[in-house]
GROMACS .gro file of C-alpha atoms in nm:
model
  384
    1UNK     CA    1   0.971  -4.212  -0.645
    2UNK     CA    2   0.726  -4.102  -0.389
    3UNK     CA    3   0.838  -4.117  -0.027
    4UNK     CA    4   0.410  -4.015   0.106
    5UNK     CA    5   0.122  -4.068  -0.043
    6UNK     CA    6  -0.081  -3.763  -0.205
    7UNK     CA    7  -0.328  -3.761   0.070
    8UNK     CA    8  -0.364  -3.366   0.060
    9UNK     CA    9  -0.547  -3.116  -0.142
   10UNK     CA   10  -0.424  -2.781  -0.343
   11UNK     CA   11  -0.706  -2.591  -0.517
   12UNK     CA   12  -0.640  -2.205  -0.704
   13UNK     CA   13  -0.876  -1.946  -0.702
   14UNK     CA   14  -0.908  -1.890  -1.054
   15UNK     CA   15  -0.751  -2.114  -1.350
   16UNK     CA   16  -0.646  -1.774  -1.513
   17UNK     CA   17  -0.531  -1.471  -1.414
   18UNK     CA   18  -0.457  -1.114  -1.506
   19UNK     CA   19  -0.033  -1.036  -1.455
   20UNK     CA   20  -0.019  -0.844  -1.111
   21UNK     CA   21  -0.388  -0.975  -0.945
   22UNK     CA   22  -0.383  -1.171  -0.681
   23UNK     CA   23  -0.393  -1.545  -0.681
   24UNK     CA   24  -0.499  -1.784  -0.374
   25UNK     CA   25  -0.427  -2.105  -0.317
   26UNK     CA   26  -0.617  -2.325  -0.070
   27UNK     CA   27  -0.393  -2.616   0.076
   28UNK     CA   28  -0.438  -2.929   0.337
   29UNK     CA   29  -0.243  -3.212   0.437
   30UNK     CA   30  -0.295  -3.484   0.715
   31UNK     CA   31  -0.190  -3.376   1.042
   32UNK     CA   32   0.148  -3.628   1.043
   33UNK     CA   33   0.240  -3.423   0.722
   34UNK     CA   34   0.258  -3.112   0.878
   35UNK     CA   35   0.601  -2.920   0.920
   36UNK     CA   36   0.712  -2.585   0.958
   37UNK     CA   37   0.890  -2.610   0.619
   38UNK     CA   38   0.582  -2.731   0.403
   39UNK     CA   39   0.587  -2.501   0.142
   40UNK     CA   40   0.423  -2.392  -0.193
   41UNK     CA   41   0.602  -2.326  -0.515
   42UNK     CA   42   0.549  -2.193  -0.865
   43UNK     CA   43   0.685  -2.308  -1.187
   44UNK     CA   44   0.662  -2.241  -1.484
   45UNK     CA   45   0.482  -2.527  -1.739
   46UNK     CA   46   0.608  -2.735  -1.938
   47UNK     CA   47   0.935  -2.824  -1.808
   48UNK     CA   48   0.955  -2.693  -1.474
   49UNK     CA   49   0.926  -2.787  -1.095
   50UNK     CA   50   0.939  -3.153  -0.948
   51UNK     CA   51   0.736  -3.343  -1.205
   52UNK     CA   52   0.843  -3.618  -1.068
   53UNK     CA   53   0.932  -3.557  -0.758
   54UNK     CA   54   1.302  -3.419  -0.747
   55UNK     CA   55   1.465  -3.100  -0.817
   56UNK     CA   56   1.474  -2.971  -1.142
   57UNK     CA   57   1.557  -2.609  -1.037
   58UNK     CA   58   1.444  -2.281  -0.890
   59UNK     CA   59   1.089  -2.197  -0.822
   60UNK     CA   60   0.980  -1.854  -0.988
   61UNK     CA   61   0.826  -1.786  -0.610
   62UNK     CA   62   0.708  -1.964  -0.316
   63UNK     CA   63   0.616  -1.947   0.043
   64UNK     CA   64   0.616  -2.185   0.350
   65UNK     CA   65   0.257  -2.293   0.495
   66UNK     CA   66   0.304  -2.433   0.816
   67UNK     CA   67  -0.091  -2.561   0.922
   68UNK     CA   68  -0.247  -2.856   0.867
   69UNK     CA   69  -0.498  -2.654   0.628
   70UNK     CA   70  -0.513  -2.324   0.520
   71UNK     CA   71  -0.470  -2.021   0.227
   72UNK     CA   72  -0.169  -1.876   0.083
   73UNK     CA   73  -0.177  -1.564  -0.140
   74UNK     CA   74   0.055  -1.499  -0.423
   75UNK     CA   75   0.095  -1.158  -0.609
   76UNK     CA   76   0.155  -1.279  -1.006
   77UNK     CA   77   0.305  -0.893  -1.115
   78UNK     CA   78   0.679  -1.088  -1.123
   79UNK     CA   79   0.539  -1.391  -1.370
   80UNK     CA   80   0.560  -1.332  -1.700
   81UNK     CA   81   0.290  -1.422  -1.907
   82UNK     CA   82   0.211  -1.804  -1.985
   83UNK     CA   83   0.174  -2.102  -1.810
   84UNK     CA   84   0.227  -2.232  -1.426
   85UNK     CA   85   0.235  -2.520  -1.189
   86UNK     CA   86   0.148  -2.434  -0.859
   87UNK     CA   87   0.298  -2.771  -0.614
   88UNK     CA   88   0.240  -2.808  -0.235
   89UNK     CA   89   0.536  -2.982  -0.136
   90UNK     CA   90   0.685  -3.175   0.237
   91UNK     CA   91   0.959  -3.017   0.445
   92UNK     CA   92   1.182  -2.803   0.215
   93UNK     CA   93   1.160  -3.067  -0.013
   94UNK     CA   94   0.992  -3.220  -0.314
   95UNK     CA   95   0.783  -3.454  -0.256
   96UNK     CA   96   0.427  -3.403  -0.296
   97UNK     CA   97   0.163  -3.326  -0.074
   98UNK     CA   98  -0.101  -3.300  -0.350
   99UNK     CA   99  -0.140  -3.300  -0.700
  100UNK     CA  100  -0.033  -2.969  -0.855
  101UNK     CA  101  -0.241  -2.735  -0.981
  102UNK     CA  102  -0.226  -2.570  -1.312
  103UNK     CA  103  -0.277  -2.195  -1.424
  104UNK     CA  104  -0.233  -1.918  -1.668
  105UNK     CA  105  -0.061  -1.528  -1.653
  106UNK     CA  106  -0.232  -1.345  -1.926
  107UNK     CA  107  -0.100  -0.996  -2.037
  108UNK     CA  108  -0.219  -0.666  -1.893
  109UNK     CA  109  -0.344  -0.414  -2.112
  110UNK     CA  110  -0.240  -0.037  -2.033
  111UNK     CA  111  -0.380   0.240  -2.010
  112UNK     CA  112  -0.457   0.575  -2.112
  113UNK     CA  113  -0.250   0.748  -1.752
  114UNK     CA  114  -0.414   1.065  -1.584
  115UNK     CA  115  -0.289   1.407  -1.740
  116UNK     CA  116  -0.205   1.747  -1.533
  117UNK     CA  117  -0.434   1.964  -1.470
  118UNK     CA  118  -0.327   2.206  -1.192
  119UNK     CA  119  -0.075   2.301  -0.982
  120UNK     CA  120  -0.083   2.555  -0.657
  121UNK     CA  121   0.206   2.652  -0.409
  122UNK     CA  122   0.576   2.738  -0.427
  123UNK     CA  123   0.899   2.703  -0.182
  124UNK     CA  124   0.902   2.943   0.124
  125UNK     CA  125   0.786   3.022   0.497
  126UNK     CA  126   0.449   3.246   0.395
  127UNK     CA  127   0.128   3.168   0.423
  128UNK     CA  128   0.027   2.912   0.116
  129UNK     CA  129   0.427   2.862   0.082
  130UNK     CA  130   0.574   2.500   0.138
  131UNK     CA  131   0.887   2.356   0.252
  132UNK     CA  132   0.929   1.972   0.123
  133UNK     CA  133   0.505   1.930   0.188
  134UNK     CA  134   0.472   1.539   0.247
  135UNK     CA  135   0.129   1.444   0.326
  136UNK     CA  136  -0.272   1.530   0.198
  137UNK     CA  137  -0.553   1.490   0.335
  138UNK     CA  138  -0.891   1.609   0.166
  139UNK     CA  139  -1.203   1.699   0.376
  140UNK     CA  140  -1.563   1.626   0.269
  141UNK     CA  141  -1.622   1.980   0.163
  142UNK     CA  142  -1.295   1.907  -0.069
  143UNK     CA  143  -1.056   2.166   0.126
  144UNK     CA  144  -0.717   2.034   0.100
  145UNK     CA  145  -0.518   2.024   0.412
  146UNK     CA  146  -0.118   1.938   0.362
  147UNK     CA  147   0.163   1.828   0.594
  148UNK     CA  148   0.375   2.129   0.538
  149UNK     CA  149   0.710   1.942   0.687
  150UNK     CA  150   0.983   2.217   0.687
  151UNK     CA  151   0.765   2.503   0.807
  152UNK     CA  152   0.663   2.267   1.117
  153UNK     CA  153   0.263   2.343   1.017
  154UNK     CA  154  -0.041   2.180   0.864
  155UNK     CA  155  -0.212   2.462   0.590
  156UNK     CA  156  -0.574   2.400   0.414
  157UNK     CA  157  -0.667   2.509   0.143
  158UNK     CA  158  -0.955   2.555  -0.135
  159UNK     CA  159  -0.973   2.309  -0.484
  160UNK     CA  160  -0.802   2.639  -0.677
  161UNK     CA  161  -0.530   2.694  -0.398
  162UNK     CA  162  -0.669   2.979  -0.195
  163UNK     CA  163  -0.516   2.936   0.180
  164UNK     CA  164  -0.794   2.860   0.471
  165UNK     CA  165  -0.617   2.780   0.741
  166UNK     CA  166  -0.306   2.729   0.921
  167UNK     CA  167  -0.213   2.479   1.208
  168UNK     CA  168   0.095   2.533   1.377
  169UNK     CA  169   0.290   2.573   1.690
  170UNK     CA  170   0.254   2.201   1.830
  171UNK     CA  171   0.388   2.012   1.518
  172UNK     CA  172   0.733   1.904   1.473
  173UNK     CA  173   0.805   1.804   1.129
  174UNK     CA  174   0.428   1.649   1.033
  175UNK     CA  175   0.446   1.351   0.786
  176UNK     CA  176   0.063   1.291   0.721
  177UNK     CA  177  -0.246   1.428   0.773
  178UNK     CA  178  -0.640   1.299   0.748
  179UNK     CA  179  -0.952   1.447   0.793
  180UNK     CA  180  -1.247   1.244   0.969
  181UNK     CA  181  -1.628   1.299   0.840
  182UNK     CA  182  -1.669   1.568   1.173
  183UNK     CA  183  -1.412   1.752   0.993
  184UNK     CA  184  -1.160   1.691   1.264
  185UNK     CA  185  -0.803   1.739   1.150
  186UNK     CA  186  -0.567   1.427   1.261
  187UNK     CA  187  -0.202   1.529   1.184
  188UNK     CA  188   0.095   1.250   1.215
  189UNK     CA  189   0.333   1.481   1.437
  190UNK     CA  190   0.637   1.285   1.270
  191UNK     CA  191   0.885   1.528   1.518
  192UNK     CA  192   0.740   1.450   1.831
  193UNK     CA  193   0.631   1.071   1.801
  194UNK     CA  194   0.240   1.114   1.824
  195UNK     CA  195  -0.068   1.226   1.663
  196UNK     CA  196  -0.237   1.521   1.726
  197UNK     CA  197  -0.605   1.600   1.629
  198UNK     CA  198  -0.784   1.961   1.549
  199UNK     CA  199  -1.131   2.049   1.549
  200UNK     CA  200  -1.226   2.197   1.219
  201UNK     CA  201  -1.208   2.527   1.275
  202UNK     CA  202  -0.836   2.479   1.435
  203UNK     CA  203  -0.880   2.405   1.819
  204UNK     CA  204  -0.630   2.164   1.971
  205UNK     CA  205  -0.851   1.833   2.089
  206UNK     CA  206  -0.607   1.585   2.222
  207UNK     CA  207  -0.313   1.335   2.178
  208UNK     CA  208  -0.275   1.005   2.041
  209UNK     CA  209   0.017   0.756   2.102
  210UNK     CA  210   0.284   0.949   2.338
  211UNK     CA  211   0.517   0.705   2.447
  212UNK     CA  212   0.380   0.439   2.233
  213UNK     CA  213   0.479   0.530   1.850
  214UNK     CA  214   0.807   0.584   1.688
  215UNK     CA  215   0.845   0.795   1.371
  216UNK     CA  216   0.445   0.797   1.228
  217UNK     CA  217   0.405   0.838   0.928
  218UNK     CA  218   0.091   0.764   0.808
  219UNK     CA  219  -0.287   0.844   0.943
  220UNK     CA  220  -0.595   0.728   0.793
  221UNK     CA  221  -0.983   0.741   1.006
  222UNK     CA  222  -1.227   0.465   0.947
  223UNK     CA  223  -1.567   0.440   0.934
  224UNK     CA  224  -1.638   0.400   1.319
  225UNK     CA  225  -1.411   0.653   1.408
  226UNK     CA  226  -1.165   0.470   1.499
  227UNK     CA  227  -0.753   0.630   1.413
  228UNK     CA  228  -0.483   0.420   1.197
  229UNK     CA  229  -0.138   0.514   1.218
  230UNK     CA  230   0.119   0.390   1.057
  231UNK     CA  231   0.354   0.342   1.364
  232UNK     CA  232   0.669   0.335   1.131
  233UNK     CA  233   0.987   0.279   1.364
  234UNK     CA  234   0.778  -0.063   1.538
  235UNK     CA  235   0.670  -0.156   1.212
  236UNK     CA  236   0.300  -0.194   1.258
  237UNK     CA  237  -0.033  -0.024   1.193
  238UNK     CA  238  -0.158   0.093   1.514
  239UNK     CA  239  -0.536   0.123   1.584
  240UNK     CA  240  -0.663   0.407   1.801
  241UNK     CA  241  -1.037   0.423   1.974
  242UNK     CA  242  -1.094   0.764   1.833
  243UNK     CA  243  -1.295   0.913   2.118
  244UNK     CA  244  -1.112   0.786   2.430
  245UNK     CA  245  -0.728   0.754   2.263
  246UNK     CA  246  -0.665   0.409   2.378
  247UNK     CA  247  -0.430   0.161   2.210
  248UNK     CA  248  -0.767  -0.089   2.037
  249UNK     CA  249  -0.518  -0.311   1.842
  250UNK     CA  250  -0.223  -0.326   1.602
  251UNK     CA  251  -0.140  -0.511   1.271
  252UNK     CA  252   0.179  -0.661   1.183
  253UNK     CA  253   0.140  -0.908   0.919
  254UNK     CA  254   0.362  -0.819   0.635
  255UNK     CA  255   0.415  -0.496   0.788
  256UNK     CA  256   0.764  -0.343   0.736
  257UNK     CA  257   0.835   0.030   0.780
  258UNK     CA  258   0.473   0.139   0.691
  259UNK     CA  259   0.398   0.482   0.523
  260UNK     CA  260   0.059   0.597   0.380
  261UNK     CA  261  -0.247   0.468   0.454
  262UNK     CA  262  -0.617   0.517   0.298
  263UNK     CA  263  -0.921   0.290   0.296
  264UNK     CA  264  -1.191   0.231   0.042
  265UNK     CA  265  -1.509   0.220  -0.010
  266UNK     CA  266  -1.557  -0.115   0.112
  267UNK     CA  267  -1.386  -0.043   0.429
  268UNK     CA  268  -1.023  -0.218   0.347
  269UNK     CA  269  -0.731  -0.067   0.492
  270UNK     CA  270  -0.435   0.006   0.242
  271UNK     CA  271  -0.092   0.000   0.389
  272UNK     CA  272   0.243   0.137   0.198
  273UNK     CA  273   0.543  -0.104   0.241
  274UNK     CA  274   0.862   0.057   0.254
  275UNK     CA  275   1.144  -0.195   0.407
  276UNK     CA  276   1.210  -0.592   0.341
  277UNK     CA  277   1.188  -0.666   0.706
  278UNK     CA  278   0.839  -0.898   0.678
  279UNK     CA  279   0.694  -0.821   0.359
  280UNK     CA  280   0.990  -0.958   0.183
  281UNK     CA  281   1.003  -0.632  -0.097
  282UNK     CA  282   0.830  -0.296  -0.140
  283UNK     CA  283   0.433  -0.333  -0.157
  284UNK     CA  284   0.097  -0.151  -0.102
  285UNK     CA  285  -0.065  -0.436   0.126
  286UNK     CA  286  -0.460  -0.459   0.166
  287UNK     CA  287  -0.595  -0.531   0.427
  288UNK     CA  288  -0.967  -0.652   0.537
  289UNK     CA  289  -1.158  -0.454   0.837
  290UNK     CA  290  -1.048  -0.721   1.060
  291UNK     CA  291  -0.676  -0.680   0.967
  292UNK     CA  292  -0.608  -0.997   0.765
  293UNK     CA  293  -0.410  -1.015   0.456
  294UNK     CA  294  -0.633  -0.994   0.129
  295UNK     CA  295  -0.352  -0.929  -0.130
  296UNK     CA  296  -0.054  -0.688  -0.260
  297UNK     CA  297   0.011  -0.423  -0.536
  298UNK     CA  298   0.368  -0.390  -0.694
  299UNK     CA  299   0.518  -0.691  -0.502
  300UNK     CA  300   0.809  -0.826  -0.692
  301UNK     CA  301   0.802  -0.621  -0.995
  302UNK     CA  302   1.045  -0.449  -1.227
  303UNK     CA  303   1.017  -0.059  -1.206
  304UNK     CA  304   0.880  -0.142  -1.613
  305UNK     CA  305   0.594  -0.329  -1.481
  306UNK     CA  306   0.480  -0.125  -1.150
  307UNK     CA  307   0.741  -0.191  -0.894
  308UNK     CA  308   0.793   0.032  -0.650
  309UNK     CA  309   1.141   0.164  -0.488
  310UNK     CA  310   1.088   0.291  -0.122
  311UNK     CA  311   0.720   0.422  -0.234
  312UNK     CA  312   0.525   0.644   0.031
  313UNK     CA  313   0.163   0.719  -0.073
  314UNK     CA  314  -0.155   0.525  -0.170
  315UNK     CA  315  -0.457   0.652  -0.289
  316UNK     CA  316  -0.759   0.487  -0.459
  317UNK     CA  317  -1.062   0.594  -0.597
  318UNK     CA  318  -1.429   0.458  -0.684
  319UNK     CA  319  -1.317   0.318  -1.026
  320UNK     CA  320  -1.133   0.051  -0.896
  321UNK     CA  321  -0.851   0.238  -0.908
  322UNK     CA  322  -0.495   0.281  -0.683
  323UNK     CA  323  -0.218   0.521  -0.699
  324UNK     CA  324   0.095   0.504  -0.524
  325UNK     CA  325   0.400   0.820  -0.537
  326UNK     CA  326   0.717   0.651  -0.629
  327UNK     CA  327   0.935   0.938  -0.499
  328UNK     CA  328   1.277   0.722  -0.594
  329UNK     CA  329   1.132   0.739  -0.972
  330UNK     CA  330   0.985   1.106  -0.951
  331UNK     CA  331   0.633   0.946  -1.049
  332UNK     CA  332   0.285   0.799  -0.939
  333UNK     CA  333   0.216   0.415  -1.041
  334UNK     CA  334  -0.153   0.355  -1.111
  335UNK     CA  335  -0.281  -0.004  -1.094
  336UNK     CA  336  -0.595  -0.167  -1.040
  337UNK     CA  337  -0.713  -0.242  -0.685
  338UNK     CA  338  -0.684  -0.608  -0.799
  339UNK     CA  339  -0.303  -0.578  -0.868
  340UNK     CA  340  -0.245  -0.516  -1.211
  341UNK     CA  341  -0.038  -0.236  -1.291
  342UNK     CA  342  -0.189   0.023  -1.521
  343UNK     CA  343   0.024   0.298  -1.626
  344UNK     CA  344   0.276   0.572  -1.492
  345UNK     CA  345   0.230   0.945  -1.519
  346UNK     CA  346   0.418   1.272  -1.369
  347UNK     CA  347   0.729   1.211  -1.482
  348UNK     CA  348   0.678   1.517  -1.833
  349UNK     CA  349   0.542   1.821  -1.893
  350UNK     CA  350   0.391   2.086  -1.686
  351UNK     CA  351   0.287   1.807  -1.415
  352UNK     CA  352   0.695   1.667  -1.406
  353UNK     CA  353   0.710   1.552  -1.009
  354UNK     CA  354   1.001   1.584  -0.788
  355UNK     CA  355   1.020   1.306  -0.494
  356UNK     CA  356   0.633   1.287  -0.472
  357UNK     CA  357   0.527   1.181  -0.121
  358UNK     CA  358   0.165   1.229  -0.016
  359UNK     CA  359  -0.138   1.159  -0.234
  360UNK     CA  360  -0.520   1.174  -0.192
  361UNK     CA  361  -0.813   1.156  -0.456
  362UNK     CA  362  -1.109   1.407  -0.430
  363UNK     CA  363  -1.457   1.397  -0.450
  364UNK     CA  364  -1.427   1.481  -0.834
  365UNK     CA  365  -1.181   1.194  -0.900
  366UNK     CA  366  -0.907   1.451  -0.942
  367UNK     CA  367  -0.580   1.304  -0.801
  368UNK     CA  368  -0.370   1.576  -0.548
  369UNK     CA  369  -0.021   1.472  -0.479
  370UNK     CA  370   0.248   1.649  -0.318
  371UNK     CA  371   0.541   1.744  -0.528
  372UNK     CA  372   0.783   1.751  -0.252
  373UNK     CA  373   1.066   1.833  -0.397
  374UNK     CA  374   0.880   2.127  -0.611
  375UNK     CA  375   0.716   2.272  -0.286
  376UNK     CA  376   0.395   2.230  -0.495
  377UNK     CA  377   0.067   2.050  -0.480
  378UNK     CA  378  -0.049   1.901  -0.815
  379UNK     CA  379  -0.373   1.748  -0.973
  380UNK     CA  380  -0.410   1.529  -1.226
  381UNK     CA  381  -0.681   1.371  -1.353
  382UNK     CA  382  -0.862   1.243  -1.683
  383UNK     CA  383  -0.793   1.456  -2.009
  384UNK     CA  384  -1.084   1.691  -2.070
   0.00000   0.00000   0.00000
C-alpha cells in the first residue's frame, strides 16, 4: 500500500526515443518529501519495477535526485529496444513520488562508416617522422599540426603530408594540440604540467597553468578566446582567459580523468571520459557554454553497440556527426551528436589503426586521426 500520497510530478522529454539519445526527465516533490536518496529508476514494461509499490527487482538504471524539483538525464545506449517505466521514487525505496511515466527504445539504424583515404608519416626522429603522435589539431587554412609525443615536438603539416613546421625545444612529451582562429598554436605540454601557446609562424607567446594542472591532456579554444584544458590528474576541465592566462573557471560535473576536447558549431564543449571516478563509466560528455550537463555518448554500452574502453579523442563535424578513437579496440566509434551509435571503421584494410589517440575533422569533412601505434596520420572520409 502507499505510505505518501502522489503529490509530485515526473514528465519525459519525448514518449519515444532513438537507442543511445538522450532522455530527460523533469521531477518535483513537496518540500517534506525531499531526501538525499530520492531517486529515479527505469524498468522495463510490462512486468517490471514497483507497480505496486514494492520490490519486484533490479532497475535497468537509475540515479538519485536530491531537490525539491529539478531534471535528470539518462543516456538509453544500454536499453534494449522496447518498452519502459520511468518511476520517481522516496528514500531508496519504493514508494511513489509520482505516477510513472511510460516510454519506448526504438532500434538504431547503421550506417554506411567512413572509408580510408590517405595516410602520411612513418616511425622515426626526422623531420615529418613520428614517435607514438597523440594529438591533432587543424588550422583554418587546413594545415595539420600533431602532438609528436616521443620526439618531444609539435610538427605541421599540409592536407597531402608535406612538413611546415616544427615546434620544439620547450615540450616535454605533448598530449594535444589546438589551433585558435589567429592561428596561434596551443600545445598541452603533457611533460611539464602546462600549456604552452605559439604564434603562427612559431614564436613562443606564454604559459598557461604552471603549478595549477596535473597531466593535461586535452586543449580545445572557444569562440571568445578563451583556453579549455583538460586538467587530467584533478579531474576537471579547466577554463583559461586566453589573453591574460588567468584561472576563469573549471568544470567538474561528471568529469573523471578527462582527455580530448572539441566544441561545435553551436558552441558546446565535448569532454572524453576516461575513469569511473564521477561519471560512473567511460563517456564523451557534452557540455553547454555555461558548463552544465546536456547529455552523453557511449555511456553504458557494450563494445557491439558503441561503448567505449578508456577512449581518448572526440571529434564532430557539421552533419551532426561525432567520432571518438577507441585505442583499447584499435578503432574510431561514430555516433550521432544525439547519442546513437552509428558505425565503427579503422579496424581493415589499408586504413587498419593501431591505438588511435587524437582526432580532428577538416574543413572538407575528411576525418584525421592519429595512428599512434603506426607513427602515421590517417584520413578517412566518405567513399568517392
Amino acid at each position: 500500500m502507499r505510505t505518501l500520497a502522489v503529490t509530485g510530478t515526473l514528465s519525459g522529454s519525448a514518449a519515444s526515443v532513438e537507442q543511445g539519445e538522450t532522455l530527460l526527465f523533469t521531477y518535483s516533490t513537496p518540500p517534506a518529501t525531499v531526501t538525499p536518496k530520492n531517486w529515479v529508476g527505469l524498468y522495463s514494461d510490462p512486468g517490471n519495477g514497483p507497480v505496486d509499490q514494492r520490490y519486484v527487482g533490479a532497475s535497468t538504471t537509475w540515479q538519485y535526485v536530491t531537490l525539491a524539483a529539478g531534471t535528470v538525464s539518462f543516456g538509453t545506449g544500454a536499453l534494449a529496444p522496447g518498452n519502459y517505466l520511468a518511476f520517481y521514487l522516496h528514500d531508496d525505496g519504493y514508494t511513489w513520488l509520482a505516477d510513472p511515466v511510460k516510454f519506448s527504445v526504438r532500434p538504431t539504424p547503421r550506417t554506411e562508416p567512413p572509408v580510408y583515404l590517405s595516410a602520411f608519416g612513418r616511425p622515426g626522429r626526422g623531420p615529418g617522422q613520428f614517435d607514438r603522435p597523440a594529438g591533432v589539431g587543424i588550422d583554418r587554412l587546413g594545415q595539420i599540426w600533431v602532438a609528436d609525443t616521443g620526439n618531444d615536438r609539435v610538427q605541421a603539416f599540409t592536407r597531402d603530408g608535406r612538413l611546415v613546421r616544427v615546434l620544439a625545444g620547450r615540450v616535454k612529451a605533448p598530449e594535444a594540440v589546438a589551433v585558435d582562429q589567429a592561428g596561434n598554436v596551443f600545445i598541452a605540454d603533457t611533460g611539464n604540467n602546462r600549456v604552452v601557446e605559439y604564434a603562427w609562424w612559431g614564436g613562443f607567446l606564454r604559459e598557461f597553468g604552471v603549478g595549477a594542472l596535473e597531466k593535461p591532456r586535452g586543449v580545445a579554444v572557444d569562440a571568445a578566446g578563451n583556453l579549455l584544458v583538460s586538467d587530467t590528474g584533478h579531474d576537471r576541465v579547466a577554463r583559461f582567459d586566453g589573453r591574460t592566462g588567468a584561472l576563469l573557471s573549471s568544470i567538474t560535473e561528471k568529469v573523471s580523468s578527462p582527455q580530448g576536447l572539441t566544441f561545435d558549431g553551436d558552441g558546446n564543449l565535448w569532454v572524453v571520459q576516461n575513469g569511473r571516478t564521477a561519471s560512473g563509466n567511460v563517456a564523451v560528455v557534452r557540455y553547454s557554454p555555461a558548463g552544465s550537463v546536456l547529455g552523453t555518448i557511449g555511456y553504458g554500452q557494450s563494445s557491439e553497440f558503441g561503448g567505449l574502453s578508456n577512449p581518448a579523442g572526440v571529434a564532430v563535424d557539421k552533419a551532426g556527426n561525432a567520432f571518438v578513437t577507441v585505442p583499447d579496440y584499435g578503432w574510431v566509434a561514430q555516433f550521432r551528436t544525439a547519442g546513437p551509435f552509428r558505425a565503427e571503421f579503422g579496424f581493415d584494410g589499408y586504413g587498419t589503426l593501431s591505438f588511435p589517440l587524437g582526432i580532428a575533422v577538416d574543413g572538407q569533412g575528411a576525418i584525421v586521426v592519429a595512428d599512434t601505434g603506426n607513427s602515421r596520420i590517417v584520413h578517412f572520409g566518405a567513399s568517392k
